[in-house]
Amino acid sequence: MVEFLKKVTDWVLQKEEEAANNCKIDVEDVQKQIDVVTEKRDKLQKECEENLAELNRILKRLEIIKAKGESCDTDDNG
């Protein structure tokens, strides 16, 4: 499904580019599209950054837990 959407989007963009090459495009309409895509990109970027920060927090805690567990293994052997 994602590939289909990519192909459709590429086709639409190609048609818009051809219209622009022939000076038959509404620049204001294209600017609206740019604004919408920019807003979506910024929202996704923020969500990704928040998710990555949470995953990094979890990884740090897991590394601490692992280190504590490994210290128990060496303490038992000593």
CSV table of N, CA, C and O in Angstrom, one decimal:
chain,number,residue,atom,x,y,z
A,1,MET,N,0.8,-1.2,0.0
A,1,MET,CA,0.0,0.0,0.0
A,1,MET,C,0.9,1.3,0.0
A,1,MET,O,0.6,2.2,-0.7
A,2,VAL,N,2.0,1.2,0.8
A,2,VAL,CA,2.9,2.4,0.8
A,2,VAL,C,3.5,2.7,-0.5
A,2,VAL,O,3.6,3.8,-1.0
A,3,GLU,N,3.9,1.6,-1.2
A,3,GLU,CA,4.5,1.8,-2.5
A,3,GLU,C,3.5,2.4,-3.5
A,3,GLU,O,3.8,3.2,-4.3
A,4,PHE,N,2.2,2.0,-3.4
A,4,PHE,CA,1.2,2.5,-4.3
A,4,PHE,C,1.0,4.0,-4.0
A,4,PHE,O,1.0,4.8,-5.0
A,5,LEU,N,1.0,4.4,-2.8
A,5,LEU,CA,0.9,5.8,-2.4
A,5,LEU,C,2.1,6.6,-2.9
A,5,LEU,O,1.9,7.8,-3.3
A,6,LYS,N,3.3,6.0,-2.8
A,6,LYS,CA,4.4,6.7,-3.3
A,6,LYS,C,4.3,7.0,-4.8
A,6,LYS,O,4.7,8.0,-5.3
A,7,LYS,N,3.9,5.9,-5.5
A,7,LYS,CA,3.8,6.1,-7.0
A,7,LYS,C,2.7,7.1,-7.3
A,7,LYS,O,2.9,7.9,-8.3
A,8,VAL,N,1.6,7.1,-6.6
A,8,VAL,CA,0.6,8.1,-6.9
A,8,VAL,C,1.1,9.5,-6.6
A,8,VAL,O,0.9,10.4,-7.4
A,9,THR,N,1.7,9.7,-5.5
A,9,THR,CA,2.3,11.0,-5.1
A,9,THR,C,3.3,11.4,-6.2
A,9,THR,O,3.3,12.6,-6.6
A,10,ASP,N,4.2,10.5,-6.6
A,10,ASP,CA,5.2,10.9,-7.6
A,10,ASP,C,4.5,11.3,-8.9
A,10,ASP,O,5.0,12.2,-9.6
A,11,TRP,N,3.5,10.6,-9.3
A,11,TRP,CA,2.8,10.9,-10.5
A,11,TRP,C,2.1,12.3,-10.4
A,11,TRP,O,2.3,13.1,-11.3
A,12,VAL,N,1.5,12.6,-9.3
A,12,VAL,CA,0.9,13.9,-9.1
A,12,VAL,C,2.0,15.0,-9.1
A,12,VAL,O,1.8,16.1,-9.8
A,13,LEU,N,3.1,14.8,-8.4
A,13,LEU,CA,4.1,15.8,-8.4
A,13,LEU,C,4.7,16.0,-9.8
A,13,LEU,O,5.1,17.1,-10.2
A,14,GLN,N,4.8,14.9,-10.6
A,14,GLN,CA,5.3,15.0,-12.0
A,14,GLN,C,4.4,15.9,-12.8
A,14,GLN,O,4.8,16.7,-13.6
A,15,LYS,N,3.1,15.7,-12.6
A,15,LYS,CA,2.1,16.5,-13.4
A,15,LYS,C,2.2,17.9,-13.0
A,15,LYS,O,2.1,18.8,-13.8
A,16,GLU,N,2.4,18.2,-11.7
A,16,GLU,CA,2.5,19.6,-11.2
A,16,GLU,C,3.8,20.2,-11.7
A,16,GLU,O,3.8,21.4,-12.1
A,17,GLU,N,4.8,19.4,-11.8
A,17,GLU,CA,6.1,20.0,-12.3
A,17,GLU,C,6.0,20.3,-13.8
A,17,GLU,O,6.4,21.3,-14.3
A,18,GLU,N,5.3,19.4,-14.5
A,18,GLU,CA,5.0,19.7,-16.0
A,18,GLU,C,4.2,21.0,-16.1
A,18,GLU,O,4.5,21.8,-17.0
A,19,ALA,N,3.2,21.1,-15.3
A,19,ALA,CA,2.4,22.3,-15.4
A,19,ALA,C,3.2,23.6,-15.0
A,19,ALA,O,3.1,24.6,-15.7
A,20,ALA,N,4.1,23.5,-14.1
A,20,ALA,CA,5.0,24.6,-13.7
A,20,ALA,C,5.9,24.9,-14.9
A,20,ALA,O,6.2,26.1,-15.2
A,21,ASN,N,6.4,23.9,-15.5
A,21,ASN,CA,7.3,24.1,-16.7
A,21,ASN,C,6.6,24.8,-17.8
A,21,ASN,O,7.2,25.5,-18.6
A,22,ASN,N,5.3,24.6,-17.9
A,22,ASN,CA,4.5,25.3,-18.9
A,22,ASN,C,3.8,26.5,-18.4
A,22,ASN,O,2.8,27.1,-19.1
A,23,CYS,N,4.2,27.0,-17.3
A,23,CYS,CA,3.6,28.2,-16.6
A,23,CYS,C,2.1,28.1,-16.4
A,23,CYS,O,1.4,29.1,-16.6
A,24,LYS,N,1.7,26.9,-16.1
A,24,LYS,CA,0.2,26.7,-15.9
A,24,LYS,C,0.0,26.1,-14.5
A,24,LYS,O,-0.7,25.1,-14.3
A,25,ILE,N,0.6,26.8,-13.5
A,25,ILE,CA,0.4,26.3,-12.1
A,25,ILE,C,0.1,27.5,-11.2
A,25,ILE,O,0.5,28.6,-11.4
A,26,ASP,N,-0.7,27.2,-10.2
A,26,ASP,CA,-1.1,28.2,-9.2
A,26,ASP,C,-0.1,28.2,-8.1
A,26,ASP,O,-0.1,27.2,-7.3
A,27,VAL,N,0.8,29.2,-8.1
A,27,VAL,CA,1.9,29.2,-7.1
A,27,VAL,C,1.3,29.2,-5.7
A,27,VAL,O,1.9,28.6,-4.7
A,28,GLU,N,0.2,29.9,-5.4
A,28,GLU,CA,-0.4,30.0,-4.1
A,28,GLU,C,-0.8,28.6,-3.7
A,28,GLU,O,-0.7,28.2,-2.5
A,29,ASP,N,-1.4,27.8,-4.6
A,29,ASP,CA,-1.8,26.4,-4.3
A,29,ASP,C,-0.6,25.6,-3.9
A,29,ASP,O,-0.7,24.8,-2.9
A,30,VAL,N,0.5,25.7,-4.6
A,30,VAL,CA,1.7,25.0,-4.3
A,30,VAL,C,2.2,25.4,-2.9
A,30,VAL,O,2.7,24.6,-2.1
A,31,GLN,N,2.2,26.7,-2.6
A,31,GLN,CA,2.6,27.2,-1.3
A,31,GLN,C,1.8,26.6,-0.2
A,31,GLN,O,2.3,26.2,0.9
A,32,LYS,N,0.5,26.4,-0.4
A,32,LYS,CA,-0.4,25.8,0.6
A,32,LYS,C,0.0,24.3,0.8
A,32,LYS,O,0.1,23.9,1.9
A,33,GLN,N,0.4,23.7,-0.3
A,33,GLN,CA,0.8,22.3,-0.2
A,33,GLN,C,2.1,22.2,0.6
A,33,GLN,O,2.3,21.3,1.4
A,34,ILE,N,3.0,23.1,0.3
A,34,ILE,CA,4.3,23.2,1.0
A,34,ILE,C,4.1,23.4,2.5
A,34,ILE,O,4.7,22.7,3.3
A,35,ASP,N,3.2,24.3,2.8
A,35,ASP,CA,2.9,24.6,4.2
A,35,ASP,C,2.3,23.4,5.0
A,35,ASP,O,2.7,23.0,6.1
A,36,VAL,N,1.4,22.6,4.3
A,36,VAL,CA,0.8,21.4,4.9
A,36,VAL,C,1.9,20.4,5.1
A,36,VAL,O,2.0,19.8,6.2
A,37,VAL,N,2.7,20.1,4.1
A,37,VAL,CA,3.7,19.1,4.2
A,37,VAL,C,4.7,19.5,5.3
A,37,VAL,O,5.2,18.6,6.1
A,38,THR,N,5.1,20.7,5.3
A,38,THR,CA,6.1,21.2,6.3
A,38,THR,C,5.5,21.0,7.7
A,38,THR,O,6.2,20.5,8.6
A,39,GLU,N,4.2,21.3,7.9
A,39,GLU,CA,3.6,21.2,9.2
A,39,GLU,C,3.6,19.7,9.6
A,39,GLU,O,3.9,19.3,10.8
A,40,LYS,N,3.2,18.8,8.7
A,40,LYS,CA,3.2,17.4,9.0
A,40,LYS,C,4.6,16.9,9.3
A,40,LYS,O,4.8,16.1,10.2
A,41,ARG,N,5.6,17.3,8.5
A,41,ARG,CA,7.0,16.9,8.8
A,41,ARG,C,7.4,17.3,10.2
A,41,ARG,O,8.0,16.5,10.9
A,42,ASP,N,7.2,18.6,10.5
A,42,ASP,CA,7.6,19.1,11.8
A,42,ASP,C,6.9,18.3,13.0
A,42,ASP,O,7.6,18.0,14.0
A,43,LYS,N,5.6,18.0,12.8
A,43,LYS,CA,4.9,17.2,13.8
A,43,LYS,C,5.5,15.8,14.0
A,43,LYS,O,5.8,15.4,15.1
A,44,LEU,N,5.8,15.2,12.8
A,44,LEU,CA,6.4,13.9,12.9
A,44,LEU,C,7.8,13.9,13.5
A,44,LEU,O,8.2,13.0,14.3
A,45,GLN,N,8.6,14.9,13.1
A,45,GLN,CA,9.9,15.1,13.7
A,45,GLN,C,9.9,15.2,15.2
A,45,GLN,O,10.6,14.6,15.9
A,46,LYS,N,8.9,16.0,15.7
A,46,LYS,CA,8.8,16.2,17.1
A,46,LYS,C,8.4,14.9,17.8
A,46,LYS,O,9.0,14.5,18.9
A,47,GLU,N,7.5,14.2,17.2
A,47,GLU,CA,7.0,12.9,17.8
A,47,GLU,C,8.2,11.9,17.8
A,47,GLU,O,8.4,11.2,18.8
A,48,CYS,N,8.9,11.9,16.7
A,48,CYS,CA,10.1,10.9,16.7
A,48,CYS,C,11.1,11.3,17.7
A,48,CYS,O,11.7,10.4,18.4
A,49,GLU,N,11.4,12.6,17.9
A,49,GLU,CA,12.4,13.0,18.9
A,49,GLU,C,11.9,12.6,20.3
A,49,GLU,O,12.7,12.2,21.1
A,50,GLU,N,10.7,12.8,20.5
A,50,GLU,CA,10.1,12.4,21.9
A,50,GLU,C,10.2,10.9,22.1
A,50,GLU,O,10.6,10.5,23.2
A,51,ASN,N,9.9,10.1,21.0
A,51,ASN,CA,10.0,8.7,21.2
A,51,ASN,C,11.4,8.2,21.3
A,51,ASN,O,11.7,7.3,22.1
A,52,LEU,N,12.3,8.8,20.6
A,52,LEU,CA,13.7,8.5,20.7
A,52,LEU,C,14.3,8.8,22.1
A,52,LEU,O,15.0,8.0,22.7
A,53,ALA,N,13.9,10.0,22.6
A,53,ALA,CA,14.3,10.3,24.0
A,53,ALA,C,13.8,9.3,25.0
A,53,ALA,O,14.5,8.9,25.9
A,54,GLU,N,12.6,8.9,24.9
A,54,GLU,CA,12.0,7.9,25.8
A,54,GLU,C,12.7,6.5,25.6
A,54,GLU,O,13.1,5.9,26.6
A,55,LEU,N,13.0,6.1,24.4
A,55,LEU,CA,13.8,4.9,24.2
A,55,LEU,C,15.2,5.0,24.8
A,55,LEU,O,15.7,4.0,25.4
A,56,ASN,N,15.8,6.1,24.6
A,56,ASN,CA,17.1,6.3,25.2
A,56,ASN,C,17.1,6.2,26.7
A,56,ASN,O,18.0,5.7,27.4
A,57,ARG,N,16.0,6.8,27.3
A,57,ARG,CA,15.9,6.8,28.8
A,57,ARG,C,15.7,5.3,29.2
A,57,ARG,O,16.4,4.9,30.2
A,58,ILE,N,14.9,4.5,28.5
A,58,ILE,CA,14.7,3.1,28.9
A,58,ILE,C,16.0,2.4,28.7
A,58,ILE,O,16.4,1.5,29.6
A,59,LEU,N,16.7,2.6,27.6
A,59,LEU,CA,18.0,1.9,27.4
A,59,LEU,C,19.0,2.2,28.5
A,59,LEU,O,19.7,1.3,29.0
A,60,LYS,N,19.1,3.4,28.9
A,60,LYS,CA,20.0,3.8,30.0
A,60,LYS,C,19.7,3.0,31.3
A,60,LYS,O,20.5,2.5,32.0
A,61,ARG,N,18.4,2.9,31.6
A,61,ARG,CA,18.0,2.2,32.8
A,61,ARG,C,18.3,0.7,32.7
A,61,ARG,O,18.7,0.1,33.6
A,62,LEU,N,18.0,0.2,31.5
A,62,LEU,CA,18.3,-1.2,31.3
A,62,LEU,C,19.8,-1.5,31.4
A,62,LEU,O,20.2,-2.5,31.9
A,63,GLU,N,20.7,-0.6,30.9
A,63,GLU,CA,22.1,-0.8,31.0
A,63,GLU,C,22.5,-0.7,32.5
A,63,GLU,O,23.4,-1.5,32.9
A,64,ILE,N,21.9,0.1,33.3
A,64,ILE,CA,22.2,0.2,34.7
A,64,ILE,C,21.8,-1.1,35.4
A,64,ILE,O,22.5,-1.7,36.2
A,65,ILE,N,20.6,-1.6,35.0
A,65,ILE,CA,20.1,-2.9,35.6
A,65,ILE,C,21.1,-4.0,35.2
A,65,ILE,O,21.4,-4.9,36.0
A,66,LYS,N,21.5,-4.1,34.0
A,66,LYS,CA,22.4,-5.1,33.5
A,66,LYS,C,23.7,-5.0,34.2
A,66,LYS,O,24.3,-6.1,34.7
A,67,ALA,N,24.3,-3.8,34.4
A,67,ALA,CA,25.5,-3.7,35.1
A,67,ALA,C,25.4,-4.1,36.6
A,67,ALA,O,26.3,-4.8,37.1
A,68,LYS,N,24.3,-3.9,37.2
A,68,LYS,CA,24.1,-4.3,38.6
A,68,LYS,C,24.0,-5.8,38.6
A,68,LYS,O,24.5,-6.5,39.5
A,69,GLY,N,23.3,-6.4,37.6
A,69,GLY,CA,23.2,-7.9,37.5
A,69,GLY,C,24.6,-8.5,37.3
A,69,GLY,O,24.9,-9.5,37.9
A,70,GLU,N,25.4,-7.9,36.5
A,70,GLU,CA,26.7,-8.4,36.2
A,70,GLU,C,27.6,-8.3,37.4
A,70,GLU,O,28.5,-9.2,37.7
A,71,SER,N,27.4,-7.3,38.2
A,71,SER,CA,28.3,-7.1,39.4
A,71,SER,C,27.9,-8.2,40.5
A,71,SER,O,28.8,-8.6,41.2
A,72,CYS,N,26.7,-8.6,40.4
A,72,CYS,CA,26.3,-9.7,41.3
A,72,CYS,C,27.0,-11.0,40.9
A,72,CYS,O,27.4,-11.8,41.8
A,73,ASP,N,27.1,-11.2,39.6
A,73,ASP,CA,27.8,-12.4,39.2
A,73,ASP,C,29.3,-12.5,39.6
A,73,ASP,O,29.8,-13.5,40.0
A,74,THR,N,29.9,-11.3,39.6
A,74,THR,CA,31.3,-11.3,40.0
A,74,THR,C,31.5,-11.3,41.5
A,74,THR,O,32.4,-11.9,42.0
A,75,ASP,N,30.5,-10.8,42.2
A,75,ASP,CA,30.5,-10.9,43.7
A,75,ASP,C,30.4,-12.3,44.2
A,75,ASP,O,31.0,-12.7,45.1
A,76,ASP,N,29.5,-13.1,43.5
A,76,ASP,CA,29.3,-14.5,43.9
A,76,ASP,C,30.5,-15.3,43.7
A,76,ASP,O,30.8,-16.3,44.4
A,77,ASN,N,31.3,-15.0,42.7
A,77,ASN,CA,32.5,-15.7,42.3
A,77,ASN,C,33.7,-15.4,43.2
A,77,ASN,O,34.7,-16.1,43.2
A,78,GLY,N,33.7,-14.2,43.8
A,78,GLY,CA,34.9,-13.7,44.5
A,78,GLY,C,35.0,-14.2,45.9
A,78,GLY,O,35.9,-14.4,46.5
